[in-house]
PDB file of C-alpha atoms and ligand atoms in Angstrom:
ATOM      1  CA  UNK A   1      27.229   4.557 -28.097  1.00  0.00           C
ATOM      2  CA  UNK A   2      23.819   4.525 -26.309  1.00  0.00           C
ATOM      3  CA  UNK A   3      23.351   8.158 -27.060  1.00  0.00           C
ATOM      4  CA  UNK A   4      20.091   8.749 -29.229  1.00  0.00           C
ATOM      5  CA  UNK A   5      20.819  10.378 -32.774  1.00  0.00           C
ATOM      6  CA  UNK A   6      17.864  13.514 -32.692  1.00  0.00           C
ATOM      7  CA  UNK A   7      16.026  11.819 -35.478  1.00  0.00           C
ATOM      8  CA  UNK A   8      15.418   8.791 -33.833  1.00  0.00           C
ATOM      9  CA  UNK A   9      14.087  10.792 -31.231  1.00  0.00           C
ATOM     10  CA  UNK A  10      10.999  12.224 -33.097  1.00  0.00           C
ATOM     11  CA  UNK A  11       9.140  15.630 -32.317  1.00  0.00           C
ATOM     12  CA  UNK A  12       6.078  14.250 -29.987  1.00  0.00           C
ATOM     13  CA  UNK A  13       4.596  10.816 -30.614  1.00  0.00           C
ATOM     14  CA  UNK A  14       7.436   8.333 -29.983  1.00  0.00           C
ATOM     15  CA  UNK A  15       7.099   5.089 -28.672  1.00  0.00           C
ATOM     16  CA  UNK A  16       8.786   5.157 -25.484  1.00  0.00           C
ATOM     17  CA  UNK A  17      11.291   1.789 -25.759  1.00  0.00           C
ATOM     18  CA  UNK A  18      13.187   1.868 -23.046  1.00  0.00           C
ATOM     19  CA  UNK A  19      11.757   2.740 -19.698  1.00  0.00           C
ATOM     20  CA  UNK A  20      13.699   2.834 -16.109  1.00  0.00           C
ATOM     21  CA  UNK A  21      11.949   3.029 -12.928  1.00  0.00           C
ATOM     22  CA  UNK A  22      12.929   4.203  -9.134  1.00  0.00           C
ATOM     23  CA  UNK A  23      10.661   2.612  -7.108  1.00  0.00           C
ATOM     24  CA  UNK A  24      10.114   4.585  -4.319  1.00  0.00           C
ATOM     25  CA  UNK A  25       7.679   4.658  -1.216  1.00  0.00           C
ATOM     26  CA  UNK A  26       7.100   1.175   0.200  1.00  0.00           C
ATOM     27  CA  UNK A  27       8.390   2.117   3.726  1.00  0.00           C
ATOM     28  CA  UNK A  28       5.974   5.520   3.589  1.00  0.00           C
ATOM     29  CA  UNK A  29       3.565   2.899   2.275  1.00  0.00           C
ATOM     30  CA  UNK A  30       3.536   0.575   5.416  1.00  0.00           C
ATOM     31  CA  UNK A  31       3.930   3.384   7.773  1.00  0.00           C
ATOM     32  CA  UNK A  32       0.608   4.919   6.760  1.00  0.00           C
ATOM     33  CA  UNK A  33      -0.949   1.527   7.601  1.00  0.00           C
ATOM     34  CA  UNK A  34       0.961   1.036  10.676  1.00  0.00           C
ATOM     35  CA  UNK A  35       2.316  -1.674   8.692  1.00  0.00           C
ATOM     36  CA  UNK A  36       6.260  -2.987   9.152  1.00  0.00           C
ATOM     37  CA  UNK A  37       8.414  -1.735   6.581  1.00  0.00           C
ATOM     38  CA  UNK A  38       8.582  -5.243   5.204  1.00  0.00           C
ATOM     39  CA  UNK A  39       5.239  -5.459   4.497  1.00  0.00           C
ATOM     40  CA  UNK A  40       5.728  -2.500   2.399  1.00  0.00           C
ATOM     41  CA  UNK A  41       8.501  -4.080   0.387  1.00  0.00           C
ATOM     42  CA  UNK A  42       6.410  -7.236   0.288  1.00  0.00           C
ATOM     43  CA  UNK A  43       3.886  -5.135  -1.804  1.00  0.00           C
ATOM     44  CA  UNK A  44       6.682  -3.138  -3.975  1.00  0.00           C
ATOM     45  CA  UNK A  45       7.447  -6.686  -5.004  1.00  0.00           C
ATOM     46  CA  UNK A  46       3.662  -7.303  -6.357  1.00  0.00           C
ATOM     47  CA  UNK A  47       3.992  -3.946  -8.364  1.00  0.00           C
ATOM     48  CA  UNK A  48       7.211  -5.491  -9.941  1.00  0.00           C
ATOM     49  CA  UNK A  49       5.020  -8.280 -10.860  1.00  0.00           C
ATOM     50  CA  UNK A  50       2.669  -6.204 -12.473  1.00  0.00           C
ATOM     51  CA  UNK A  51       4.935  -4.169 -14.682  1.00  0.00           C
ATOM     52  CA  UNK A  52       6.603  -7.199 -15.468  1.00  0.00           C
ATOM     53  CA  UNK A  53       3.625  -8.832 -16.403  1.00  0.00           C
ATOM     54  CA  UNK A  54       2.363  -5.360 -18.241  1.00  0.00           C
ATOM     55  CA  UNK A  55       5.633  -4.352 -19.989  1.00  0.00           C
ATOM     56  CA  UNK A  56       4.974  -6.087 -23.598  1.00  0.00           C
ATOM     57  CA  UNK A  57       1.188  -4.956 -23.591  1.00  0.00           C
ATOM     58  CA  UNK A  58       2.757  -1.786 -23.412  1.00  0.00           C
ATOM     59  CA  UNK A  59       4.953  -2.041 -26.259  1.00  0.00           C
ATOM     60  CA  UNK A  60       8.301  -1.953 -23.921  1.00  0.00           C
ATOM     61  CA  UNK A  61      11.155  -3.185 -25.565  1.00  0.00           C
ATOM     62  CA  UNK A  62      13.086  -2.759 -22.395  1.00  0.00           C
ATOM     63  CA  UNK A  63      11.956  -1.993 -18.106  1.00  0.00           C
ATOM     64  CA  UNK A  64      14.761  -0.929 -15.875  1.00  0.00           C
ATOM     65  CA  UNK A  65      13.903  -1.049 -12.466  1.00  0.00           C
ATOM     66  CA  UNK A  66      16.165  -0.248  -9.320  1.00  0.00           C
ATOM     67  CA  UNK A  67      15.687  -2.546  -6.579  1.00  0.00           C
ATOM     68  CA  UNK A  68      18.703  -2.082  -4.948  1.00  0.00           C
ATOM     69  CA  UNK A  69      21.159   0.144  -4.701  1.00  0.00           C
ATOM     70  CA  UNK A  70      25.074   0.545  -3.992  1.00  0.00           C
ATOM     71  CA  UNK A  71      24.103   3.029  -0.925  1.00  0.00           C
ATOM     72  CA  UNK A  72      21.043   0.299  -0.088  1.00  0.00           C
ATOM     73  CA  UNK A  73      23.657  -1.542   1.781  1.00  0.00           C
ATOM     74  CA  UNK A  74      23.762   1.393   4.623  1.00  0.00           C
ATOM     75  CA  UNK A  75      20.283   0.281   5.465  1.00  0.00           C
ATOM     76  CA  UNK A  76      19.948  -2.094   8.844  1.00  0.00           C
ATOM     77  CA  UNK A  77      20.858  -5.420   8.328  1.00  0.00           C
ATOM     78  CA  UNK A  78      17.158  -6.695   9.013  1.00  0.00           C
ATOM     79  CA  UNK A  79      16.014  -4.655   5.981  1.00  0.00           C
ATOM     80  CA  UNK A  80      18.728  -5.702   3.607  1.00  0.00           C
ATOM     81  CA  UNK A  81      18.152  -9.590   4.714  1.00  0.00           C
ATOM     82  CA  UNK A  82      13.901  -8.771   4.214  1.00  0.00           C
ATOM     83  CA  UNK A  83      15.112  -7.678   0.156  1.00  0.00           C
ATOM     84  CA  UNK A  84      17.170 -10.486  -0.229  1.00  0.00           C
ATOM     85  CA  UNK A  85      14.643 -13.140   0.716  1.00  0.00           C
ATOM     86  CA  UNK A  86      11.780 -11.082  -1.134  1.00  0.00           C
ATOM     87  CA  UNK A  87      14.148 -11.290  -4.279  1.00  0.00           C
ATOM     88  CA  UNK A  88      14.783 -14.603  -4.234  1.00  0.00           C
ATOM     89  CA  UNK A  89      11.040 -15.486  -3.381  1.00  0.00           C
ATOM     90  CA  UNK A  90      10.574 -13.327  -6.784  1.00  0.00           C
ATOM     91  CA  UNK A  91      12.649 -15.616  -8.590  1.00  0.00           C
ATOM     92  CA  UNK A  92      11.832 -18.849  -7.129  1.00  0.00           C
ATOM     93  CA  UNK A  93       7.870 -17.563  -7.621  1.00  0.00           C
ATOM     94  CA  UNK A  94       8.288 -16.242 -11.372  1.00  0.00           C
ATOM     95  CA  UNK A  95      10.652 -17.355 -13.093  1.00  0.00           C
ATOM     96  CA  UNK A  96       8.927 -20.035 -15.285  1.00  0.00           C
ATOM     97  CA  UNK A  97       6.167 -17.397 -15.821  1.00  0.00           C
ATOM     98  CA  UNK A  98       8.955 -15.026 -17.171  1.00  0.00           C
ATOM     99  CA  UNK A  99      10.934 -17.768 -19.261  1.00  0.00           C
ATOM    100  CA  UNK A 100       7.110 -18.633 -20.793  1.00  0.00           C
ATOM    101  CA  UNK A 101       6.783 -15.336 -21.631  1.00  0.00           C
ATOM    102  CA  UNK A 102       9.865 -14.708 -23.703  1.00  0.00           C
ATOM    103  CA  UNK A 103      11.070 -12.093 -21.287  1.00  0.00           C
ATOM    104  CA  UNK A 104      15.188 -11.771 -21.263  1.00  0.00           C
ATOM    105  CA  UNK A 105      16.119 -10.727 -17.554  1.00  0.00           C
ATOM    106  CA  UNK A 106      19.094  -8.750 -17.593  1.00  0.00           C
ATOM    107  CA  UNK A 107      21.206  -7.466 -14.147  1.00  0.00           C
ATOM    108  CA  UNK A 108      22.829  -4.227 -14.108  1.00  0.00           C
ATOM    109  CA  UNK A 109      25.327  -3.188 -11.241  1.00  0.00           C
ATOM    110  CA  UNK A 110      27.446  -5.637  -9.026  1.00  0.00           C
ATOM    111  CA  UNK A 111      25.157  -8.399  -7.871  1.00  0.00           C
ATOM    112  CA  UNK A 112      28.115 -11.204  -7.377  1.00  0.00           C
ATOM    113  CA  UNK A 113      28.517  -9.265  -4.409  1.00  0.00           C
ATOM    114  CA  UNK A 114      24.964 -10.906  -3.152  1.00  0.00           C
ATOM    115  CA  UNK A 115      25.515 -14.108  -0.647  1.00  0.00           C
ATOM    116  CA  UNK A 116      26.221 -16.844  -2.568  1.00  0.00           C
ATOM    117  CA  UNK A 117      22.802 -18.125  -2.681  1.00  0.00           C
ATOM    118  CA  UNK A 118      21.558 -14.880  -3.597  1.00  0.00           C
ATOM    119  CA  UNK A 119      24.151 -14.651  -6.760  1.00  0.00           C
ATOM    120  CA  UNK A 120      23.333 -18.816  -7.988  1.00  0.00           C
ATOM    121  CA  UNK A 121      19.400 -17.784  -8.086  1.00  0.00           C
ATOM    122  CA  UNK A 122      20.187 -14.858 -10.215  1.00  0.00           C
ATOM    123  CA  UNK A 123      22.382 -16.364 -12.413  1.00  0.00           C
ATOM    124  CA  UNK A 124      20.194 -19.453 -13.101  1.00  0.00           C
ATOM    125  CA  UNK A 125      17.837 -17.060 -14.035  1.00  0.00           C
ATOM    126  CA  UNK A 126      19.781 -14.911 -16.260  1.00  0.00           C
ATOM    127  CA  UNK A 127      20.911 -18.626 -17.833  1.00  0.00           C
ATOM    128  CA  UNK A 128      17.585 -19.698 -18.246  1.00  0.00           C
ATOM    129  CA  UNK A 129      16.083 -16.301 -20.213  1.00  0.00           C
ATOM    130  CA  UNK A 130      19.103 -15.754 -22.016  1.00  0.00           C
ATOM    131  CA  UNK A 131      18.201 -16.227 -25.332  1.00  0.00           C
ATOM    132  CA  UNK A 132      14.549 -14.771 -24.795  1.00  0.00           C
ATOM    133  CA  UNK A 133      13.594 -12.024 -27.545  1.00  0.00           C
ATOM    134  CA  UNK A 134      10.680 -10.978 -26.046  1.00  0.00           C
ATOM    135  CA  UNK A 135      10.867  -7.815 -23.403  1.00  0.00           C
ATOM    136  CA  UNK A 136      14.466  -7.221 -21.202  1.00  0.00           C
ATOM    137  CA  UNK A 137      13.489  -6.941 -17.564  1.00  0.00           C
ATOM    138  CA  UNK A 138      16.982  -5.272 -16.384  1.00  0.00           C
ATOM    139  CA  UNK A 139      17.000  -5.058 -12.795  1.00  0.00           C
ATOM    140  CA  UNK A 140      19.707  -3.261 -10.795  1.00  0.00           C
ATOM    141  CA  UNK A 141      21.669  -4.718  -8.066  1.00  0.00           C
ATOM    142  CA  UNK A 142      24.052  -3.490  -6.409  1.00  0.00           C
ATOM    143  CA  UNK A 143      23.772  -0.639  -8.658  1.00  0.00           C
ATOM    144  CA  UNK A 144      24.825   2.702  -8.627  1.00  0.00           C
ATOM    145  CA  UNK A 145      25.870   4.881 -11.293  1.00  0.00           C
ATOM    146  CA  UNK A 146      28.825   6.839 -10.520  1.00  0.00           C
ATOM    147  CA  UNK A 147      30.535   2.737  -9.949  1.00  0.00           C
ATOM    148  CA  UNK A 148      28.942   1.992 -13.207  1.00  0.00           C
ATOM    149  CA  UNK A 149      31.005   4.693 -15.030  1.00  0.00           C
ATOM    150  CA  UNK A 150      34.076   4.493 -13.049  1.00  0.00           C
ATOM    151  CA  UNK A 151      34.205   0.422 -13.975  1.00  0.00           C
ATOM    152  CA  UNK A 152      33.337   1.421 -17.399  1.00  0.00           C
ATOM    153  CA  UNK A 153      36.301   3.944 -17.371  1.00  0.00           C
ATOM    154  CA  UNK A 154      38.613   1.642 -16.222  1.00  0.00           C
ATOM    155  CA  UNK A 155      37.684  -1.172 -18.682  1.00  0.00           C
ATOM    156  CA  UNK A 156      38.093   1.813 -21.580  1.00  0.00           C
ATOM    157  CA  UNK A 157      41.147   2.946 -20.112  1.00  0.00           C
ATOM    158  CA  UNK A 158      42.827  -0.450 -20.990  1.00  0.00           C
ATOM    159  CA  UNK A 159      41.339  -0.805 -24.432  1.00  0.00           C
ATOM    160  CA  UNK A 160      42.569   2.869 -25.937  1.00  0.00           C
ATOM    161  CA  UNK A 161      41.428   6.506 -25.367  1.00  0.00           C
ATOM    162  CA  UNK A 162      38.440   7.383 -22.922  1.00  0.00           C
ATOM    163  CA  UNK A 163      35.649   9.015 -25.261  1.00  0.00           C
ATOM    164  CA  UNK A 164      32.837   9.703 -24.270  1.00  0.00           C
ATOM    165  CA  UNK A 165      31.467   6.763 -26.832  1.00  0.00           C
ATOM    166  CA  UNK A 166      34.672   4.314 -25.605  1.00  0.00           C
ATOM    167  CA  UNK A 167      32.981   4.689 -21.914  1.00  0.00           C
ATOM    168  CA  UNK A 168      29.381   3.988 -23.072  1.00  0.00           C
ATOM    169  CA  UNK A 169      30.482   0.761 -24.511  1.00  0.00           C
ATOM    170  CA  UNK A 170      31.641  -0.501 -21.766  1.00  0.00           C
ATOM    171  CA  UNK A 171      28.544   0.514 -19.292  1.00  0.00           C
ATOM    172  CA  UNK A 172      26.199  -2.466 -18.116  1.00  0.00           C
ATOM    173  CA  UNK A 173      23.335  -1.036 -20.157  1.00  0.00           C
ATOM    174  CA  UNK A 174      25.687  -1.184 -23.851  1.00  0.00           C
ATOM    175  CA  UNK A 175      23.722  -3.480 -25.006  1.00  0.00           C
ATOM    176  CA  UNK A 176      20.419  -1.552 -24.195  1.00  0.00           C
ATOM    177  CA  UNK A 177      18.793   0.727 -26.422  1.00  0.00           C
ATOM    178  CA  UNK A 178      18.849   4.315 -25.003  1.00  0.00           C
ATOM    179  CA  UNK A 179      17.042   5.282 -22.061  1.00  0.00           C
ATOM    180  CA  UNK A 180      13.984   7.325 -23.126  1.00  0.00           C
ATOM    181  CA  UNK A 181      12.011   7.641 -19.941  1.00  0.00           C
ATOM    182  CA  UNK A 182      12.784   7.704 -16.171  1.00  0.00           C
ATOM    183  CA  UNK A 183      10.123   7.489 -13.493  1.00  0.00           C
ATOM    184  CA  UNK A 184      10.678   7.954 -10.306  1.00  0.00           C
ATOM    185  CA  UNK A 185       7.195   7.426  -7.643  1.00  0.00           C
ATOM    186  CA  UNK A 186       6.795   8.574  -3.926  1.00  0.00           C
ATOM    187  CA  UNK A 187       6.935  12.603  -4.398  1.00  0.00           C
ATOM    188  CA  UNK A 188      10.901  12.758  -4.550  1.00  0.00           C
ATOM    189  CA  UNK A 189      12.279  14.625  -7.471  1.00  0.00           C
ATOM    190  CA  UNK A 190      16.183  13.108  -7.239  1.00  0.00           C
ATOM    191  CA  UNK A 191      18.194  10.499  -9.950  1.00  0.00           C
ATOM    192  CA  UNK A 192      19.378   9.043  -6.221  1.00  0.00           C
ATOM    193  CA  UNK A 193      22.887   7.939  -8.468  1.00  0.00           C
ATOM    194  CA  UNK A 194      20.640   6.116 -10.942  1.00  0.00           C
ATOM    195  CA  UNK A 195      21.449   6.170 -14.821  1.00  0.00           C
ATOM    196  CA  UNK A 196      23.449   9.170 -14.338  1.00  0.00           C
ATOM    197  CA  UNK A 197      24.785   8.958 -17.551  1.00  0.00           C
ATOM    198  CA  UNK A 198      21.919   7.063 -19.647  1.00  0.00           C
ATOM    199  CA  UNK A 199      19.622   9.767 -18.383  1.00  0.00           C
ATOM    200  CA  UNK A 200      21.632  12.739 -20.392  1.00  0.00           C
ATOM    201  CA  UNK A 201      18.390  13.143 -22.619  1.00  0.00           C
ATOM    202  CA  UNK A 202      15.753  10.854 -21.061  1.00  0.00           C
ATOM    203  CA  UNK A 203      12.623  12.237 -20.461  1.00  0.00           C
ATOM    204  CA  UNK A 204      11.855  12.886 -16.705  1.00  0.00           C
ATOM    205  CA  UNK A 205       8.526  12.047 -15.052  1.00  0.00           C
ATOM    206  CA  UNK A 206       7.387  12.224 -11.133  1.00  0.00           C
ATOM    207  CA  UNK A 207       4.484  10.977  -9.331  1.00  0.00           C
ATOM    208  CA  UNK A 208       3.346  11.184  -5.633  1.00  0.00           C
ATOM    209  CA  UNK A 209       2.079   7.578  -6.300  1.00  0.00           C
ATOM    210  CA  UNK A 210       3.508   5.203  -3.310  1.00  0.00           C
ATOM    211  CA  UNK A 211       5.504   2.424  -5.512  1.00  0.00           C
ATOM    212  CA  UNK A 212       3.248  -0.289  -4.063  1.00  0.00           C
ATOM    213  CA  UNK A 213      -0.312   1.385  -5.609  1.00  0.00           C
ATOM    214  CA  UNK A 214       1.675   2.010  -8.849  1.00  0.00           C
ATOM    215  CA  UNK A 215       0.310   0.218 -11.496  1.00  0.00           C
ATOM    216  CA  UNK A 216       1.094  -0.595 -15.497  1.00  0.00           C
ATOM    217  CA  UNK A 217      -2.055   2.438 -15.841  1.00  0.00           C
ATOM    218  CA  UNK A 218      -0.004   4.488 -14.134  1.00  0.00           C
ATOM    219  CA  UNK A 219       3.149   3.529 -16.594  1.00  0.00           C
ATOM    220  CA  UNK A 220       0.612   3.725 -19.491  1.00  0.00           C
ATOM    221  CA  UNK A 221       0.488   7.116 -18.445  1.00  0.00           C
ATOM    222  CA  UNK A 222       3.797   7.939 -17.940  1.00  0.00           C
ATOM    223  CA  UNK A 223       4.571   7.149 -21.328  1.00  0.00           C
ATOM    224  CA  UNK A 224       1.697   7.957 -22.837  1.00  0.00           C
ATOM    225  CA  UNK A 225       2.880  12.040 -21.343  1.00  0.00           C
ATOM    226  CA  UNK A 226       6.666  11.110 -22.924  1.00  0.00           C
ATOM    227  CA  UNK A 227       4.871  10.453 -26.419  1.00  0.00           C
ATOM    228  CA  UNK A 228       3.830  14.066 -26.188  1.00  0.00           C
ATOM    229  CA  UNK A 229       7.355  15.504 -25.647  1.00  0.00           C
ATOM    230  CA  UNK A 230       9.466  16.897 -28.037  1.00  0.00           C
ATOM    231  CA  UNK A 231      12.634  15.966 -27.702  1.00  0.00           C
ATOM    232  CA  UNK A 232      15.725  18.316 -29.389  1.00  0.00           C
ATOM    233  CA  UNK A 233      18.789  16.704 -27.849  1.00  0.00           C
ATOM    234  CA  UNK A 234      20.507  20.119 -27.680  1.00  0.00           C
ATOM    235  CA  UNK A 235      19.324  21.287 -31.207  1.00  0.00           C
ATOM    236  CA  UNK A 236      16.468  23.035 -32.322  1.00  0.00           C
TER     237      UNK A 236
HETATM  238  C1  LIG B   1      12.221   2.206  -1.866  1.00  0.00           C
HETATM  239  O1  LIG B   1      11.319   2.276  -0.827  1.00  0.00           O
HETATM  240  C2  LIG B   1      12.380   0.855  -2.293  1.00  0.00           C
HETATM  241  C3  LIG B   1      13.508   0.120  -2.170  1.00  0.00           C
HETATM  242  C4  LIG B   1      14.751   0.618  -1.563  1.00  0.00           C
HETATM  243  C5  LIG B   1      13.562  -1.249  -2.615  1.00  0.00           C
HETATM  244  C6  LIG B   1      12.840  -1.529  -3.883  1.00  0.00           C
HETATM  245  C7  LIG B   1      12.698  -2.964  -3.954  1.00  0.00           C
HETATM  246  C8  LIG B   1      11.570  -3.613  -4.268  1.00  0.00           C
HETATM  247  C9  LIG B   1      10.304  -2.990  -4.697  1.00  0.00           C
HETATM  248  C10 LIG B   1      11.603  -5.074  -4.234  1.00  0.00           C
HETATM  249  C11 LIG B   1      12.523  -5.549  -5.316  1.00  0.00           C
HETATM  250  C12 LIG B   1      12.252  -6.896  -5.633  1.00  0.00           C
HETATM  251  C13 LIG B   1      12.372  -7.415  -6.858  1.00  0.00           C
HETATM  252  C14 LIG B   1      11.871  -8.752  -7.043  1.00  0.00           C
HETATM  253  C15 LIG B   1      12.967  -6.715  -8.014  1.00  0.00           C
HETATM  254  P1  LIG B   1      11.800   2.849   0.554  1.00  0.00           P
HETATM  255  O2  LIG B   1      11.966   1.731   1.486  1.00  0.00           O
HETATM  256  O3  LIG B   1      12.996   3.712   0.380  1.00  0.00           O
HETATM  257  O4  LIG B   1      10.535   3.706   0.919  1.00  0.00           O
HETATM  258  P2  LIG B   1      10.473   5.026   1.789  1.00  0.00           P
HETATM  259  O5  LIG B   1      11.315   6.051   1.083  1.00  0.00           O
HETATM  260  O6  LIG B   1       9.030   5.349   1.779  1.00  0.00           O
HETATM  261  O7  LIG B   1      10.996   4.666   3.144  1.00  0.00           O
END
């Protein structure tokens, strides 16, 4: 189960593995430029690039990012249409740069219910990176957590008993190693339905940073401040 056993944990001075990022901001971004909220997004987008591009420097085996979420969908259909066609510019734009870099992309959450476009370029991607050993890029889609663990239920549910290890196996990130950090940018201090589960001892960390000025310094920091944590996982 992706649980962490407290010794892999260590007392101060881990190696943060497996980051996950709520990228927050972009619209406050453009706003205090007078910018349209797309432009915003537009530049959330280059700060994915970045971490992407910074993630094995930092020594990531893993970078979790939420892009967009099962609640995302209440946003106007303008907006939604704007992070589609930034998302397939992303993969149309960087995909050979991932693939060249040994980075495995990895989806969490429901994308297949993307247009059908939308879902092809993803999966051509996944296809493509899937046998990559370098850093996973996981991005959520569609995500949210509390559908996450009710699928994951379900699937347990027909296997055999629902444990609290049966359920973990069967969430999107199994195959991930635990969560050890979770960022979230933009001042707000909420898990917005985000990892729920994987986040039951991650190490938290804010920022007022606007997602589009956040760079892999700023992660380098983040981490860095995780590496001087002690983490107990309820012992002592
Ligand atoms: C939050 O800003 C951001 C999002 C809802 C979308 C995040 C998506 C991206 C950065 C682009 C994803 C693209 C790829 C290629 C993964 P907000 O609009 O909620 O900002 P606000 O709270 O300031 O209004």
């Amino acid at each position: 189960m992706n649980v962490p056993a407290p010794e892999t944990g260590g007392k101060g001075g881990a190696h943060a593995r497996h980051v996950a990022i709520i990228m927050d901001g972009n619209g406050r971004w453009a706003k205090k430029r007078h910018l349209p909220r797309a432009i915003g997004h537009q530049k959330g987008v280059e700060a994915v690039r970045a971490m992407v591009r910074g993630a094995k420097g930092l020594g990531l085996e893993v970078l979790t990012l939420y892009a967009f979420s099962t609640e995302n969908w209440r946003r106007p259909e303008d907006e939604i249409s704007d992070l589609m066609g930034l998302m397939k510019k992303f993969i149309v734009s960087d995909l050979d740069e991932m693939a060249e870099n040994n980075i495995r992309l990895k989806i969490i959450g429901d994308y297949k219910a993307f247009k059908g476009d939308v879902v092809e370029l993803i999966e051509g991607a996944l296809k493509r990176t899937a046998s990559n050993t370098g850093t996973t890029i996981a991005v959520a889609l569609n995500y949210g957590s509390m559908d996450e663990i009710a699928r994951a239920a379900t699937k347990a549910a027909e296997q055999g008993p629902i444990t609290p290890e049966t359920i973990a196996a069967h969430l999107d990130t199994a195959d991930l190693p635990p969560l050890d950090l979770l960022i979230r940018t933009s001042g707000e201090e909420r898990l917005s339905n985000f990892l729920l589960w994987q986040a039951a001892y991650a190490e938290l960390w804010f920022t007022d940073v606007l997602w589009p000025d956040f760079t892999a310094d700023h992660l380098k920091q983040a981490m860095d401040a995780f590496s001087g944590r002690e983490r107990r996982y309820g012992g002592r």
